[in-house]
Short mmCIF file of C-alpha atoms and ligand atoms in Angstrom, two decimals:
data_model
loop_
_atom_site.label_atom_id
_atom_site.label_comp_id
_atom_site.label_asym_id
_atom_site.label_seq_id
_atom_site.Cartn_x
_atom_site.Cartn_y
_atom_site.Cartn_z
CA MET J 271 18.61 -59.84 -37.62
CA LYS J 272 21.58 -57.57 -37.00
CA LYS J 273 19.70 -54.71 -38.68
CA SER J 274 16.66 -55.07 -36.44
CA VAL J 275 18.84 -55.19 -33.30
CA PHE J 276 20.51 -52.01 -34.52
CA ARG J 277 17.13 -50.36 -35.18
CA MET J 278 15.84 -51.41 -31.78
CA THR J 279 18.93 -50.01 -30.09
CA VAL J 280 18.49 -46.71 -31.93
CA CYS J 281 14.81 -46.61 -30.92
CA LEU J 282 15.60 -47.35 -27.28
CA LEU J 283 18.32 -44.71 -27.27
CA ALA J 284 15.89 -42.22 -28.75
CA VAL J 285 13.23 -43.02 -26.16
CA PHE J 286 15.85 -42.91 -23.40
CA SER J 287 17.15 -39.52 -24.49
CA LEU J 288 13.60 -38.17 -24.79
CA LEU J 289 12.94 -39.37 -21.26
CA MET J 290 16.14 -37.71 -20.07
CA VAL J 291 15.19 -34.42 -21.73
CA GLY J 292 11.77 -34.70 -20.07
CA THR J 293 13.38 -35.36 -16.69
CA PHE J 294 15.70 -32.38 -17.05
CA ALA J 295 12.83 -30.19 -18.18
CA SER J 296 10.67 -31.12 -15.20
CA GLN J 297 13.68 -30.66 -12.92
CA ALA J 298 14.11 -27.15 -14.30
CA GLU J 299 10.48 -26.39 -13.42
CA ALA J 300 10.77 -27.94 -9.98
CA ALA J 301 13.94 -26.11 -9.01
CA PRO J 302 13.71 -22.35 -9.61
CA LYS J 303 16.91 -20.54 -10.52
CA TYR J 304 15.92 -17.53 -8.43
CA ARG J 305 14.54 -18.10 -4.95
CA TRP J 306 13.71 -14.76 -3.38
CA LYS J 307 12.31 -13.81 -0.01
CA LEU J 308 9.86 -10.98 0.68
CA ALA J 309 9.21 -9.46 4.11
CA MET J 310 5.85 -7.76 4.63
CA THR J 311 4.64 -5.42 7.38
CA TRP J 312 1.39 -7.36 7.73
CA PRO J 313 0.59 -10.41 9.88
CA THR J 314 0.13 -13.94 8.46
CA ASN J 315 -2.98 -14.39 6.26
CA PHE J 316 -3.78 -10.67 6.43
CA PRO J 317 -6.65 -10.06 3.98
CA ILE J 318 -6.40 -7.73 0.95
CA PHE J 319 -2.87 -6.37 1.69
CA GLY J 320 -1.40 -9.86 2.16
CA ASP J 321 -3.50 -11.21 -0.72
CA ALA J 322 -1.95 -8.62 -3.07
CA VAL J 323 1.51 -9.94 -2.17
CA VAL J 324 0.45 -13.54 -2.76
CA LYS J 325 -1.08 -12.55 -6.11
CA MET J 326 2.18 -10.88 -7.18
CA ALA J 327 4.30 -13.90 -6.14
CA ASP J 328 1.95 -16.37 -7.87
CA LEU J 329 2.08 -14.34 -11.10
CA VAL J 330 5.88 -14.25 -11.02
CA LYS J 331 6.05 -18.02 -10.56
CA GLU J 332 3.53 -18.77 -13.31
CA MET J 333 4.79 -16.26 -15.87
CA SER J 334 8.42 -17.30 -15.34
CA ASN J 335 7.39 -20.94 -15.71
CA GLY J 336 8.81 -21.64 -12.27
CA GLU J 337 12.16 -20.00 -12.95
CA MET J 338 11.59 -17.51 -10.13
CA GLU J 339 9.90 -18.08 -6.79
CA ILE J 340 9.23 -15.59 -4.00
CA ARG J 341 8.73 -16.79 -0.43
CA ILE J 342 6.63 -14.47 1.71
CA ASP J 343 7.49 -13.86 5.38
CA SER J 344 4.86 -12.09 7.48
CA LYS J 345 5.68 -9.98 10.51
CA ASN J 346 4.93 -13.04 12.68
CA LYS J 347 8.11 -14.54 11.25
CA HIS J 348 10.53 -11.61 10.91
CA LYS J 349 9.11 -9.68 13.93
CA ALA J 350 9.99 -6.29 12.40
CA PRO J 351 6.84 -4.77 10.82
CA PHE J 352 8.51 -1.34 10.65
CA GLY J 353 11.95 -2.67 9.72
CA ILE J 354 11.18 -3.69 6.13
CA LEU J 355 13.11 -0.89 4.42
CA ASP J 356 16.30 -1.71 6.37
CA MET J 357 15.98 -5.45 5.75
CA VAL J 358 15.54 -4.97 1.99
CA LYS J 359 18.29 -2.35 1.80
CA GLU J 360 20.73 -4.68 3.58
CA GLY J 361 19.76 -7.60 1.36
CA GLN J 362 18.42 -9.75 4.20
CA TYR J 363 15.31 -9.84 2.03
CA GLU J 364 15.28 -9.20 -1.73
CA MET J 365 11.80 -7.68 -1.52
CA GLY J 366 9.42 -6.00 0.87
CA HIS J 367 5.77 -4.97 1.06
CA SER J 368 4.82 -2.09 3.31
CA ALA J 369 3.84 1.59 3.05
CA SER J 370 6.23 4.38 2.11
CA TYR J 371 5.07 6.79 4.83
CA TYR J 372 6.27 4.42 7.54
CA TRP J 373 9.82 5.58 6.69
CA LYS J 374 9.21 9.28 7.37
CA GLY J 375 11.45 9.04 10.47
CA LYS J 376 14.39 8.14 8.19
CA ASP J 377 13.48 10.33 5.26
CA ARG J 378 10.52 12.70 5.24
CA ASN J 379 10.37 12.64 1.46
CA THR J 380 9.07 9.06 1.50
CA LEU J 381 5.74 10.47 2.76
CA PHE J 382 4.60 11.64 -0.66
CA PHE J 383 4.42 8.15 -2.17
CA THR J 384 1.66 6.79 0.05
CA THR J 385 -0.90 9.58 0.15
CA MET J 386 -1.07 13.16 1.41
CA PRO J 387 -3.79 14.80 3.53
CA PHE J 388 -6.18 16.74 1.26
CA GLY J 389 -4.16 15.34 -1.67
CA MET J 390 -4.96 13.36 -4.78
CA THR J 391 -7.59 10.63 -5.06
CA ALA J 392 -6.56 7.14 -6.22
CA PRO J 393 -7.22 7.62 -9.98
CA GLU J 394 -5.49 11.02 -9.85
CA GLN J 395 -2.53 9.58 -7.99
CA TYR J 396 -2.14 6.58 -10.32
CA ALA J 397 -2.13 9.04 -13.23
CA TRP J 398 0.61 10.98 -11.43
CA PHE J 399 2.70 7.90 -10.62
CA TYR J 400 2.70 6.36 -14.08
CA TYR J 401 2.31 9.35 -16.42
CA GLY J 402 2.80 12.53 -14.37
CA GLY J 403 6.38 12.08 -13.14
CA GLY J 404 5.63 10.35 -9.80
CA MET J 405 7.66 7.20 -10.48
CA GLU J 406 10.72 9.28 -11.39
CA LEU J 407 10.51 11.30 -8.16
CA MET J 408 10.00 8.15 -6.12
CA LYS J 409 13.12 6.65 -7.73
CA GLU J 410 15.12 9.76 -6.89
CA VAL J 411 14.10 9.46 -3.22
CA TYR J 412 14.65 5.71 -2.90
CA ASP J 413 17.96 5.55 -4.82
CA LYS J 414 19.55 6.89 -1.62
CA HIS J 415 18.19 3.91 0.27
CA GLY J 416 19.40 1.21 -2.13
CA VAL J 417 15.95 0.00 -3.11
CA TYR J 418 13.56 0.40 -6.03
CA SER J 419 10.07 1.36 -4.90
CA TYR J 420 6.82 0.56 -6.73
CA PRO J 421 3.11 1.13 -6.05
CA GLY J 422 1.94 -1.84 -3.98
CA GLY J 423 -1.88 -1.62 -3.96
CA ASN J 424 -4.34 1.15 -3.19
CA THR J 425 -6.95 1.12 -0.42
CA GLY J 426 -8.89 3.99 -2.00
CA ASN J 427 -10.13 6.85 0.17
CA GLN J 428 -9.67 5.94 3.83
CA MET J 429 -12.09 6.68 6.64
CA GLY J 430 -11.12 9.32 9.22
CA GLY J 431 -11.24 6.74 11.98
CA TRP J 432 -13.09 5.25 14.91
CA PHE J 433 -13.74 7.51 17.90
CA GLN J 434 -15.12 6.77 21.36
CA LYS J 435 -16.51 10.31 21.61
CA GLU J 436 -18.04 12.63 19.07
CA ILE J 437 -15.78 15.42 17.81
CA LYS J 438 -17.90 18.55 18.01
CA SER J 439 -15.20 21.21 18.06
CA LEU J 440 -11.45 21.74 18.01
CA ASP J 441 -11.46 21.48 21.81
CA ASP J 442 -12.43 17.82 21.56
CA LEU J 443 -9.10 17.13 19.83
CA LYS J 444 -7.01 18.46 22.73
CA GLY J 445 -5.40 15.59 24.63
CA LEU J 446 -7.13 12.96 22.48
CA LYS J 447 -4.89 9.89 22.16
CA MET J 448 -5.03 8.64 18.59
CA ARG J 449 -3.21 6.18 16.38
CA ILE J 450 -2.63 7.93 13.07
CA PRO J 451 0.58 7.66 11.00
CA GLY J 452 2.11 9.86 8.30
CA PHE J 453 1.80 13.58 7.72
CA ALA J 454 -1.76 13.53 9.08
CA GLY J 455 -0.39 12.53 12.48
CA GLU J 456 1.83 15.61 12.46
CA ILE J 457 -1.11 17.85 11.57
CA LEU J 458 -3.23 16.46 14.40
CA SER J 459 -0.40 16.77 16.88
CA LYS J 460 -0.30 20.51 16.05
CA LEU J 461 -3.99 20.58 17.00
CA GLY J 462 -3.32 19.01 20.40
CA VAL J 463 -3.83 15.31 19.61
CA VAL J 464 -1.42 12.86 21.28
CA VAL J 465 -0.36 10.87 18.23
CA THR J 466 1.02 7.31 18.13
CA ASN J 467 1.61 4.67 15.46
CA ILE J 468 0.75 1.10 16.45
CA PRO J 469 1.05 -1.98 14.20
CA ALA J 470 -2.16 -3.60 12.92
CA GLY J 471 -2.06 -6.59 15.25
CA GLU J 472 -2.20 -4.45 18.42
CA LEU J 473 -4.85 -1.90 17.40
CA TYR J 474 -7.98 -3.59 18.73
CA THR J 475 -6.54 -4.15 22.21
CA ALA J 476 -5.18 -0.59 22.38
CA LEU J 477 -8.60 0.91 21.58
CA ASP J 478 -10.47 -1.59 23.76
CA ARG J 479 -8.26 -0.98 26.82
CA GLY J 480 -8.30 2.79 26.42
CA THR J 481 -4.56 3.06 25.65
CA ILE J 482 -5.88 5.19 22.78
CA ASP J 483 -9.23 7.04 22.42
CA ALA J 484 -9.37 6.87 18.65
CA LEU J 485 -7.66 5.29 15.70
CA GLU J 486 -7.70 5.31 11.98
CA TRP J 487 -6.88 2.13 10.09
CA VAL J 488 -8.25 1.84 6.55
CA GLY J 489 -11.96 1.83 5.80
CA PRO J 490 -14.85 -0.65 5.74
CA SER J 491 -12.77 -3.00 3.51
CA LEU J 492 -10.53 -3.94 6.45
CA ASP J 493 -11.88 -2.22 9.56
CA LEU J 494 -14.86 -4.53 10.00
CA ASN J 495 -12.55 -7.53 10.07
CA MET J 496 -10.57 -5.82 12.87
CA GLY J 497 -13.72 -5.52 14.99
CA PHE J 498 -13.50 -1.77 15.77
CA GLN J 499 -17.27 -1.40 15.22
CA LYS J 500 -17.80 -3.41 18.43
CA ILE J 501 -15.86 -1.00 20.64
CA ALA J 502 -16.20 2.54 19.18
CA PRO J 503 -19.51 4.10 18.03
CA PHE J 504 -18.34 7.03 15.86
CA TYR J 505 -16.94 6.40 12.37
CA TYR J 506 -15.65 9.55 10.64
CA THR J 507 -15.24 10.21 6.94
CA GLY J 508 -11.74 10.81 5.65
CA TRP J 509 -9.52 13.81 4.99
CA HIS J 510 -6.07 12.45 5.75
CA GLU J 511 -5.50 9.50 3.38
CA PRO J 512 -7.47 10.01 0.17
CA ALA J 513 -5.48 7.43 -1.82
CA THR J 514 -3.28 5.22 0.36
CA GLU J 515 -0.85 3.37 -1.89
CA LEU J 516 1.07 0.48 -0.37
CA GLN J 517 4.61 -0.21 -1.51
CA PHE J 518 6.64 -2.99 -3.08
CA MET J 519 10.36 -2.62 -2.53
CA VAL J 520 13.14 -4.46 -4.32
CA ASN J 521 16.83 -4.40 -3.36
CA SER J 522 18.39 -2.50 -6.29
CA LYS J 523 21.48 -4.70 -6.68
CA LYS J 524 19.44 -7.91 -6.65
CA PHE J 525 17.00 -6.45 -9.18
CA ASP J 526 19.81 -5.29 -11.50
CA ALA J 527 21.34 -8.78 -11.37
CA LEU J 528 18.12 -10.46 -12.59
CA PRO J 529 17.86 -11.39 -16.29
CA LYS J 530 15.85 -8.82 -18.28
CA HIS J 531 12.81 -11.06 -18.79
CA LEU J 532 12.48 -11.71 -15.05
CA GLN J 533 12.80 -7.99 -14.30
CA LYS J 534 9.89 -7.39 -16.65
CA ILE J 535 7.82 -10.24 -15.20
CA LEU J 536 8.42 -8.90 -11.70
CA GLU J 537 7.46 -5.33 -12.62
CA VAL J 538 4.32 -6.38 -14.50
CA SER J 539 3.27 -8.62 -11.60
CA MET J 540 3.72 -5.82 -9.06
CA GLU J 541 1.77 -3.34 -11.19
CA PHE J 542 -1.05 -5.81 -11.76
CA ALA J 543 -1.25 -6.73 -8.06
CA ALA J 544 -1.38 -3.02 -7.15
CA TYR J 545 -4.28 -2.20 -9.52
CA ASP J 546 -6.03 -5.40 -8.52
CA MET J 547 -5.88 -4.45 -4.84
CA TYR J 548 -7.54 -1.11 -5.62
CA ALA J 549 -10.48 -2.86 -7.32
CA ARG J 550 -10.69 -5.42 -4.53
CA SER J 551 -10.61 -2.69 -1.83
CA TYR J 552 -13.44 -0.80 -3.53
CA HIS J 553 -15.55 -3.95 -3.62
CA GLU J 554 -14.84 -4.97 -0.02
CA SER J 555 -15.55 -1.44 1.24
CA ALA J 556 -18.92 -1.34 -0.51
CA VAL J 557 -19.96 -4.77 0.79
CA ASN J 558 -18.76 -4.07 4.33
CA LEU J 559 -20.33 -0.62 4.53
CA ASP J 560 -23.62 -2.30 3.71
CA LYS J 561 -22.94 -4.80 6.51
CA ILE J 562 -22.31 -1.97 8.99
CA ALA J 563 -25.71 -0.46 8.11
CA THR J 564 -27.57 -3.73 8.59
CA GLU J 565 -25.61 -5.48 11.37
CA TYR J 566 -24.35 -2.52 13.42
CA PRO J 567 -27.09 0.12 13.11
CA ASN J 568 -25.77 1.94 16.21
CA ILE J 569 -22.62 3.05 14.40
CA LYS J 570 -22.86 6.74 13.61
CA ILE J 571 -21.11 7.83 10.44
CA LYS J 572 -19.94 11.43 10.88
CA THR J 573 -18.00 14.11 9.06
CA PHE J 574 -15.68 16.39 11.05
CA PRO J 575 -17.13 19.86 11.69
CA LYS J 576 -16.21 22.52 9.13
CA ASP J 577 -14.00 24.50 11.54
CA VAL J 578 -12.05 21.34 12.45
CA ILE J 579 -11.42 20.58 8.77
CA ALA J 580 -10.46 24.23 8.17
CA ALA J 581 -7.92 24.10 11.04
CA MET J 582 -6.48 20.84 9.66
CA LYS J 583 -6.06 22.50 6.27
CA VAL J 584 -4.26 25.47 7.79
CA GLU J 585 -1.82 23.23 9.72
CA ASN J 586 -1.31 21.06 6.64
CA LYS J 587 -0.28 24.04 4.49
CA LYS J 588 1.92 25.44 7.25
CA LEU J 589 3.75 22.15 7.73
CA LEU J 590 4.21 21.66 3.99
CA LYS J 591 5.66 25.15 3.62
CA GLU J 592 7.91 24.89 6.69
CA THR J 593 9.35 21.57 5.58
CA SER J 594 9.75 22.80 1.99
CA ALA J 595 11.84 25.71 3.25
CA LYS J 596 14.22 23.30 5.01
CA ASP J 597 14.47 20.55 2.40
CA PRO J 598 14.83 21.22 -1.36
CA MET J 599 13.81 17.67 -2.31
CA PHE J 600 10.67 17.96 -0.18
CA LYS J 601 9.90 21.25 -1.98
CA LYS J 602 10.53 19.67 -5.36
CA ILE J 603 8.01 16.85 -4.73
CA TYR J 604 5.48 19.12 -3.03
CA ASP J 605 5.60 21.57 -5.94
CA ALA J 606 5.30 18.73 -8.47
CA GLN J 607 2.25 17.25 -6.71
CA THR J 608 0.61 20.67 -6.33
CA ALA J 609 1.12 21.50 -10.01
CA TYR J 610 -0.18 18.10 -11.11
CA MET J 611 -3.20 18.29 -8.84
CA LYS J 612 -4.22 21.60 -10.38
CA ILE J 613 -4.43 20.00 -13.80
CA VAL J 614 -5.84 16.62 -12.81
CA ARG J 615 -8.47 18.01 -10.40
CA ARG J 616 -10.03 20.13 -13.13
CA TRP J 617 -10.70 16.94 -15.07
CA THR J 618 -12.03 15.14 -11.97
CA GLU J 619 -14.38 18.04 -11.35
CA ILE J 620 -16.01 17.97 -14.74
CA SER J 621 -16.00 14.17 -15.05
CA ASP J 622 -16.60 12.02 -11.93
CA TYR J 623 -17.54 14.89 -9.61
CA ALA J 624 -20.01 16.52 -12.02
CA TYR J 625 -21.54 13.15 -12.81
CA LEU J 626 -21.92 12.16 -9.14
CA LYS J 627 -23.16 15.57 -8.03
CA ASP J 628 -25.93 15.51 -10.63
CA ASN J 629 -26.96 12.01 -9.65
CA LEU J 630 -26.82 12.58 -5.88
CA ASP J 631 -29.07 15.63 -6.27
CA GLU J 632 -31.93 13.46 -7.50
CA1 LIG O 107 -4.68 4.55 7.44
#
């Protein structure tokens, strides 16, 4: 009798301790050790860009088995779409999602890590980032700002923008009010365009009310959703953003304080989300371009006249050289990109370009 009571007690204790272990285990999953916050430039539920951020955060949570969780705040919450770099630097947010060229007012060298007019295409630029020295140069630039910067998703080649009037000559650019950020904005302002940068949420109204005469945003992947096709009839092919890469930012001190396995999980998740956004953008652009052709047949797809493109190229080179003369770091990155493009473009020419040219000729 005594023996069986003893055995029963042992059994109950065993079951009890198993239950306790189970409880602790599920508590560990329910309560992450690292709760981070990410501020993004984009509004709530913003397609493609916002989806890439959600994908990254979901991957981190799943791969860390709930040990790390990232809360995403859109610009509707933090109200500072162009304040992301400062907020991450100061540690108000551990992470950010934006675009590097938005910080050109603080540091012109951030321009190179989004895209450059007449620069590399997306596959060329990814090759440069990960294998051609791009990541190292980006680190050198962002170390000064207390953040680590990573590719954050590529839109692919962007369209030159929506215009109320056809651009037939350089004269048509004089006095034209256009939303266009980055280095391209500086080139156009040399050609007489009145350049502004306006956040995504205000673009439609600005074009509709005539505050601006033209704008560039992304391409069919996102432009159709913004409704520009309803208010501007001319849609130009691109020259200014051949490979727009968005940006993940992580506060350096917070990143360094993470355990090694979570650092790895975070980096892998960001890289995956970036590549995934490129594939998604390509798909959405193809589907939406088809929609433009069938649902908005009045939209005229145009390419800028040859002399306009030639003038843009001249101003681009001039600006790159002028800025290089003033800033050794700018020169270092410009030279690195130019040298890399020489090598990588030769391959593009005899691979994708040769293949497409032969097929398009048929
Ligand atoms: Ca753009």
